[in-house]
mmCIF file of C-alpha atoms in Angstrom:
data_model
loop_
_atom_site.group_PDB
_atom_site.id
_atom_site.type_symbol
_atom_site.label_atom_id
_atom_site.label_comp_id
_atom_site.label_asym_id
_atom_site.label_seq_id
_atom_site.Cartn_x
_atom_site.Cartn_y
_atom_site.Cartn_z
ATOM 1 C CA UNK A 1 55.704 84.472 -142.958
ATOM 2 C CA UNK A 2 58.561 86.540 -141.302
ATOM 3 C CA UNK A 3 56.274 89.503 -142.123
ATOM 4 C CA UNK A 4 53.167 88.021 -140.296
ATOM 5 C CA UNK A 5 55.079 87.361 -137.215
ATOM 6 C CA UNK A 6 56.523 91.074 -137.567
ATOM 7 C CA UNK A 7 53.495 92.621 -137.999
ATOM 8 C CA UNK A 8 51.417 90.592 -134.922
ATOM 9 C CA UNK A 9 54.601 91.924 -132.641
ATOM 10 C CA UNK A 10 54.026 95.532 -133.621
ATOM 11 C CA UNK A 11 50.429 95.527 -132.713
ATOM 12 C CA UNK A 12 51.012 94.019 -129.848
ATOM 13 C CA UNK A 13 53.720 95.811 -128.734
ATOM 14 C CA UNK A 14 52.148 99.133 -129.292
ATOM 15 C CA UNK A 15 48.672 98.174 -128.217
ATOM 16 C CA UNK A 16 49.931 96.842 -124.744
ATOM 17 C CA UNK A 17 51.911 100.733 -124.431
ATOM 18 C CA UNK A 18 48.035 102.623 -125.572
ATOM 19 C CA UNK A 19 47.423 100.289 -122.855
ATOM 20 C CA UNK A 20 49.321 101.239 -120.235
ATOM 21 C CA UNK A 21 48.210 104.987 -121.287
ATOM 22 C CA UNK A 22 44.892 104.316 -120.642
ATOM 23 C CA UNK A 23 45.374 102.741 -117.329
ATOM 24 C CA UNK A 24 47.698 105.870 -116.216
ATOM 25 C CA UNK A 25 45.003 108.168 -117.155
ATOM 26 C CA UNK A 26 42.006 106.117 -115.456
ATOM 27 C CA UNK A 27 44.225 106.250 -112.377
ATOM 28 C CA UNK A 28 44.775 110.012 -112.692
ATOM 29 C CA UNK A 29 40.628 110.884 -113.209
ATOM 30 C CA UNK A 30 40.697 112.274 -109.036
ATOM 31 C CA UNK A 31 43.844 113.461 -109.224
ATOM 32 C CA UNK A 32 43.607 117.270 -109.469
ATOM 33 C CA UNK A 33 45.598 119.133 -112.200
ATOM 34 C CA UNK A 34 46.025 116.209 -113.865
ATOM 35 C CA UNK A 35 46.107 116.307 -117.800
ATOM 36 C CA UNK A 36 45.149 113.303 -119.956
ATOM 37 C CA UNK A 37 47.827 111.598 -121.837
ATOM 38 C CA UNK A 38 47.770 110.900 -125.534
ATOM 39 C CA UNK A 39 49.817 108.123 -127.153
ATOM 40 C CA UNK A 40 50.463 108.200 -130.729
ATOM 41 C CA UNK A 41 53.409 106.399 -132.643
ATOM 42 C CA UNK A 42 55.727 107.384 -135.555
ATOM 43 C CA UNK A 43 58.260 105.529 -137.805
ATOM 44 C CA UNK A 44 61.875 105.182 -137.558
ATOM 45 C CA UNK A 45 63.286 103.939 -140.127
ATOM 46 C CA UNK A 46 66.619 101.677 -140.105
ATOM 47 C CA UNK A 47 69.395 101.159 -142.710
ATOM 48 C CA UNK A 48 67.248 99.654 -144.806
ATOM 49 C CA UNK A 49 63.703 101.716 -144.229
ATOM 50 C CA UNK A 50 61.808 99.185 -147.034
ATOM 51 C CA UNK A 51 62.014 96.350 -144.149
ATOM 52 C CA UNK A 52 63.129 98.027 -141.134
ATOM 53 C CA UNK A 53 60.368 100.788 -139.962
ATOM 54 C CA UNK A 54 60.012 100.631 -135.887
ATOM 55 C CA UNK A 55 57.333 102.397 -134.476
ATOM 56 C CA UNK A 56 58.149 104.770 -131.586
ATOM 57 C CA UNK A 57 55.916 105.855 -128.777
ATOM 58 C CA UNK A 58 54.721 109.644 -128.772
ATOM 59 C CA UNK A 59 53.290 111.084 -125.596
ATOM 60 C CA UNK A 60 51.986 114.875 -124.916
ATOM 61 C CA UNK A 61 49.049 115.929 -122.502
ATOM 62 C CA UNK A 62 45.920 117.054 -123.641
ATOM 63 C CA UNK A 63 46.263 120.611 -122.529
ATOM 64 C CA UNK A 64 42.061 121.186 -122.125
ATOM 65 C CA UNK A 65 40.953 122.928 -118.884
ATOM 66 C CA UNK A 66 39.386 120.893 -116.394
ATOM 67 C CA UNK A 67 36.567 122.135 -114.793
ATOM 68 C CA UNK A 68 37.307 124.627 -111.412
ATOM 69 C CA UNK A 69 35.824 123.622 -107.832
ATOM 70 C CA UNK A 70 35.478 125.788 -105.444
ATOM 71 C CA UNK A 71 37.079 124.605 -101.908
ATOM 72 C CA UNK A 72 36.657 127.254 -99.540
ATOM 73 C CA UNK A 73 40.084 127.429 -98.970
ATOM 74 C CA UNK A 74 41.826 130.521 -99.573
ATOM 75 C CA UNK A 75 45.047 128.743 -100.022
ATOM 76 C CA UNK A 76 43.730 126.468 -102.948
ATOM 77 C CA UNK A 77 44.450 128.097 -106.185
ATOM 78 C CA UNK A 78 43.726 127.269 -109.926
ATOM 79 C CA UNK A 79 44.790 128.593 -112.990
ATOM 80 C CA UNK A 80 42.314 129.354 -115.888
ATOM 81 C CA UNK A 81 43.675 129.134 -119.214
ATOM 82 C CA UNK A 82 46.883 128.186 -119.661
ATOM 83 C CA UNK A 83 49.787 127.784 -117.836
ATOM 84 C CA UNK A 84 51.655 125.674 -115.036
ATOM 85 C CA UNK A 85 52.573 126.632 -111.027
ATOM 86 C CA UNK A 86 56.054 125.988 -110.552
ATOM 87 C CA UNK A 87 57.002 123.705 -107.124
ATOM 88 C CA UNK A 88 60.325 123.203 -106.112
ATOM 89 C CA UNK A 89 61.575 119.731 -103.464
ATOM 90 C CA UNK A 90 65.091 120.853 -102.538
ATOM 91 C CA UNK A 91 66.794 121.323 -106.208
ATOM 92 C CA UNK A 92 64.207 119.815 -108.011
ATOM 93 C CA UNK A 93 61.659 121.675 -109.882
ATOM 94 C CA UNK A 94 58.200 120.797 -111.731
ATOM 95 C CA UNK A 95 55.644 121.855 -113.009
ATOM 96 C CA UNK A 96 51.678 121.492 -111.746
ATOM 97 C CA UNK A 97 48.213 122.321 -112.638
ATOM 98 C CA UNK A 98 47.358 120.947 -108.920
ATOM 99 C CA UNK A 99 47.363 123.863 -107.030
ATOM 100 C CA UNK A 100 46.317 122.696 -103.004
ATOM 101 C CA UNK A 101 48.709 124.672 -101.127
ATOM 102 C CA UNK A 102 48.817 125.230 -96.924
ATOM 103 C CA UNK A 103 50.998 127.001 -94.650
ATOM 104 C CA UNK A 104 53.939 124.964 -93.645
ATOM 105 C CA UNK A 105 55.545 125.856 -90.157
ATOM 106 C CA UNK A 106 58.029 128.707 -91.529
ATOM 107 C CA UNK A 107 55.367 130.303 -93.966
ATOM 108 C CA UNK A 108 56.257 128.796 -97.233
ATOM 109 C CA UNK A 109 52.860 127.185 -99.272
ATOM 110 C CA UNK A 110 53.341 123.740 -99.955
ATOM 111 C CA UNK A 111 51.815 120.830 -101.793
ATOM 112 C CA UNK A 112 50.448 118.143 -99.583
ATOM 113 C CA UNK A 113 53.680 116.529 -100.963
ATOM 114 C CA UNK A 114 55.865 118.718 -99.550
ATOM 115 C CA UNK A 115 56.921 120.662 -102.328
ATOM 116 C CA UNK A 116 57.327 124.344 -102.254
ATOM 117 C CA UNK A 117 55.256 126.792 -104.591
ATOM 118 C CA UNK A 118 57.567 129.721 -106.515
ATOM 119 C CA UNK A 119 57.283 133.097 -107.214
ATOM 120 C CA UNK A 120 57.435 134.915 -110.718
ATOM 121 C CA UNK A 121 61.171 136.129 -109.385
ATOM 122 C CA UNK A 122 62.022 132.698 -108.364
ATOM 123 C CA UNK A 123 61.843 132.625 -104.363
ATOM 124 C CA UNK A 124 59.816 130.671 -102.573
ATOM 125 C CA UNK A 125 56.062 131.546 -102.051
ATOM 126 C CA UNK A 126 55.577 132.341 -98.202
ATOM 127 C CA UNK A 127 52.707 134.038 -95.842
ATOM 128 C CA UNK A 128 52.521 134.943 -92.196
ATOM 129 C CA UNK A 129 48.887 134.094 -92.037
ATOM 130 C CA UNK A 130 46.122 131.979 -93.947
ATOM 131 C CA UNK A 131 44.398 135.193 -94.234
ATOM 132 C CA UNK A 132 45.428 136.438 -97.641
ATOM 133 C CA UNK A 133 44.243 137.355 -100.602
ATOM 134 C CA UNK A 134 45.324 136.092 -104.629
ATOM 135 C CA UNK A 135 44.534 138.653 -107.207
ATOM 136 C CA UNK A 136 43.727 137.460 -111.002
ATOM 137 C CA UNK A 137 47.348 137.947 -111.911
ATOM 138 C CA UNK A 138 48.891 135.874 -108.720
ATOM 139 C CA UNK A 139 49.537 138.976 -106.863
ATOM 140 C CA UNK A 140 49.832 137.289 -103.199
ATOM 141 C CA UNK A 141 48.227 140.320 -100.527
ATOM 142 C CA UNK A 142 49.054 138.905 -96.874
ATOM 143 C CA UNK A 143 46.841 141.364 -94.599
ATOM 144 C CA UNK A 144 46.491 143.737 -97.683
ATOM 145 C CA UNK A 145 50.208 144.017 -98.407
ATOM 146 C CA UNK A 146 52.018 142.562 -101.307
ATOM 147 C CA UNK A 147 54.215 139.800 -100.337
ATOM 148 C CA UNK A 148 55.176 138.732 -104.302
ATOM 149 C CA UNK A 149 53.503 137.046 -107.358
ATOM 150 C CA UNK A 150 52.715 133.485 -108.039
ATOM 151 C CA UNK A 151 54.859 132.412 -110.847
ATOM 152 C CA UNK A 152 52.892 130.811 -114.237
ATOM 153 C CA UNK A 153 55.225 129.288 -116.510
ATOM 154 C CA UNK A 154 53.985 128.134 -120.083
ATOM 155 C CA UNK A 155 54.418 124.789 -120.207
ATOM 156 C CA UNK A 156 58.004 123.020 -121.918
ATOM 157 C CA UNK A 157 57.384 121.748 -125.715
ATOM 158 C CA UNK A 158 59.123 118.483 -124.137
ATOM 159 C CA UNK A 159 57.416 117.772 -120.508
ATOM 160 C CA UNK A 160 54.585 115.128 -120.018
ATOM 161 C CA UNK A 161 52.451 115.106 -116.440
ATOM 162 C CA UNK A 162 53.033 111.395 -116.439
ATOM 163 C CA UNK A 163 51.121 111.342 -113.138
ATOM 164 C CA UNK A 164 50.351 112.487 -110.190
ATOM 165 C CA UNK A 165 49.708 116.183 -111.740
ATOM 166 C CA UNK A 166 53.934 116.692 -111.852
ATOM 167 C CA UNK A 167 55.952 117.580 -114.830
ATOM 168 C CA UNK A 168 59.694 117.439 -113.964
ATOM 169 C CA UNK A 169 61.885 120.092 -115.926
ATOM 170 C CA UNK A 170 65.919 120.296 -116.375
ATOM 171 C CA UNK A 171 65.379 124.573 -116.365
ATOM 172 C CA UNK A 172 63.885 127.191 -115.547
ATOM 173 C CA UNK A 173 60.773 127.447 -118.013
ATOM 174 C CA UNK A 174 59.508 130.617 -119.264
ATOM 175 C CA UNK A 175 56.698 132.884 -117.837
ATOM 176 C CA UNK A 176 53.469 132.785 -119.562
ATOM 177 C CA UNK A 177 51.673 135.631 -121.369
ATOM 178 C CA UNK A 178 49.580 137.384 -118.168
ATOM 179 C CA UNK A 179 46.778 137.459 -120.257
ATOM 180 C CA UNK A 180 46.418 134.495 -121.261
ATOM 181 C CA UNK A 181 45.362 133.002 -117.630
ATOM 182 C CA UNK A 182 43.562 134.103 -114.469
ATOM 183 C CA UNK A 183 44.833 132.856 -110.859
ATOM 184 C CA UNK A 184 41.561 131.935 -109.063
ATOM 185 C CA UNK A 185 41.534 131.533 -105.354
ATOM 186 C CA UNK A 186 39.469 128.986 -103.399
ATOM 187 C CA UNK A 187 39.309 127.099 -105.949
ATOM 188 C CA UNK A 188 41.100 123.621 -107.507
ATOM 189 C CA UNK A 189 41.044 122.044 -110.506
ATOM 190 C CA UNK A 190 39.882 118.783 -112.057
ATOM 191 C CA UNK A 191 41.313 115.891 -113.771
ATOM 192 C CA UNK A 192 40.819 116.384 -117.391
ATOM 193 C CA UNK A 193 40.599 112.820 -117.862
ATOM 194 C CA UNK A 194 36.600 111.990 -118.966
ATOM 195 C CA UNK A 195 36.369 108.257 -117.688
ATOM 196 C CA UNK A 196 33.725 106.764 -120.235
ATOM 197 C CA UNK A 197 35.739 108.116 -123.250
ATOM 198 C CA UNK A 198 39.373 106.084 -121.499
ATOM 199 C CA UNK A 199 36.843 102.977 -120.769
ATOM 200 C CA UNK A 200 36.177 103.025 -124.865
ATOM 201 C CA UNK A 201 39.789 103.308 -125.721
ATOM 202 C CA UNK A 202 40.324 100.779 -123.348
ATOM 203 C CA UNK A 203 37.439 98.151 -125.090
ATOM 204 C CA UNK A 204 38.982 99.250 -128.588
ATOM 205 C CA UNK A 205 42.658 98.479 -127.723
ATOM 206 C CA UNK A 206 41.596 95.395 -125.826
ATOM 207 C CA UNK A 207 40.255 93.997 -128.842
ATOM 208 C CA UNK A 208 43.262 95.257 -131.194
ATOM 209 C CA UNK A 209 45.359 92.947 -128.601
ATOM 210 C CA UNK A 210 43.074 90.188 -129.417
ATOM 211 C CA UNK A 211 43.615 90.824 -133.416
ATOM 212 C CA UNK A 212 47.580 90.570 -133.030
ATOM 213 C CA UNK A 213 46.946 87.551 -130.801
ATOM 214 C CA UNK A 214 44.883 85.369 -133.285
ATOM 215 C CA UNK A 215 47.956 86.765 -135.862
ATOM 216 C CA UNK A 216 50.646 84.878 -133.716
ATOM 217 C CA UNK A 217 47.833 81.855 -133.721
ATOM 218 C CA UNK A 218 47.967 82.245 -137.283
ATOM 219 C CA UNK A 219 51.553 81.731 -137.687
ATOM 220 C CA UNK A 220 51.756 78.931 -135.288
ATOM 221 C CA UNK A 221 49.421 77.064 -137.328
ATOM 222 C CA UNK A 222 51.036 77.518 -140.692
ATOM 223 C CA UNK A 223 54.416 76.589 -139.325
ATOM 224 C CA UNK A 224 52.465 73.089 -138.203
ATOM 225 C CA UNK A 225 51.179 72.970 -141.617
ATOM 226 C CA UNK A 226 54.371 73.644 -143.323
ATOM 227 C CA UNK A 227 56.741 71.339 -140.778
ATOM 228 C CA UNK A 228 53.765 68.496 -141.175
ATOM 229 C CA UNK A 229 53.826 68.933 -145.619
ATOM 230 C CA UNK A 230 57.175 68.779 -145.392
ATOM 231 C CA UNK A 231 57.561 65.703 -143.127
ATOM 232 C CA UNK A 232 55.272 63.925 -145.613
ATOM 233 C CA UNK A 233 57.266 64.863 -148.493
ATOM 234 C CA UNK A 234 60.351 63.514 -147.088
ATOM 235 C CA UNK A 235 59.157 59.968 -146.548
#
């Protein structure tokens, strides 16, 4: 029966973290940049990997585009095809899909956050005016003169956006192939999350909850049985 017990645990354990998934990415559907999470497990095994196999939560983004809106705002920028905008808050970095910028009071373009967008060498993004220009390749023109290049980093084999469009990173990550995106101006994009598909996930894991629940039932009732036989065969 140990096994029974074992097995409702596991599903419920790992059902109630697909859970928590789900809920992250419902609550990331407006929030732009954002990429959709994707929980799988694997197996660890122990000492003795007949009995002891633990599952272990897997997480990675779903790197699809969202779609691009256009904003009017020629500080809004998006990236199509792949690639992250680097921000920096003091001597922290991350990286974003979200790419609202605005002029803060010494120049520098920052999130509504706060945090500072980089160039490909590293310095902070600045402007003297919100009349500029952003080529395809992140080529900032402030009154038709170059002022630098907006930095797009491929994104780390290790980094998950676990909200809030961020993805916190212990170094420097590495440039992205130039062809392989386009900066687009004006515009901003979407959550990546599709809301009906997280609502069936959410149905389907709801009801796997329910299955390891009515396990632990199970077991409760054929302990009963077994302490009740056994109380009759001892008088």
């Amino acid at each position: 029966m140990g096994n029974l017990i074992d097995a409702a645990a596991a599903i419920l354990s790992n059902t109630e973290k697909r859970l928590e998934t789900i809920s992250n990415n419902i609550a990331n559907t407006s929030t732009p940049g954002f990429k959709r999470i994707i929980s799988g497990f694997a197996t660890e095994s122990g000492e003795n990997r007949k009995i002891d196999i633990k599952p272990i939560q897997t997480l990675r983004n779903d790197s699809s585009q969202g779609v691009l809106k256009q904003t009017g705002s020629s500080l809004d920028i998006a990236i199509s095809g792949i690639g992250y905008f680097l921000v920096r808050r003091e001597d922290q970095y991350f990286l974003t899909r979200a790419g609202g910028f605005s002029r803060g009071p010494e120049g520098a373009l920052r999130t509504a956050e706060g945090l500072v967008l980089q160039l490909a060498g590293g310095a902070d993004a600045a402007v003297e005016s919100d009349a500029v220009e952003i080529l395809g390749d992140g080529t900032i023109l402030d009154r038709g003169t170059p002022v630098g290049r907006i930095g797009v980093y491929a994104a780390p084999s290790d980094g998950v956006d676990r909200g809030g469009g961020l993805i916190r990173i212990a170094s420097e990550p590495d440039l992205a192939d130039e062809g392989a995106y386009e900066v687009r101006q004006a515009m901003l994009e979407s959550s990546n999350v599709v809301l009906s598909d997280e609502m069936v996930a959410l149905m389907a894991n709801t009801r796997q909850a329910e299955g390891g629940a009515q396990l632990v039932r199970l077991y409760d009732q054929l302990i009963g049985q077994a302490i009740t036989t056994f109380a009759r065969a001892g008088r």
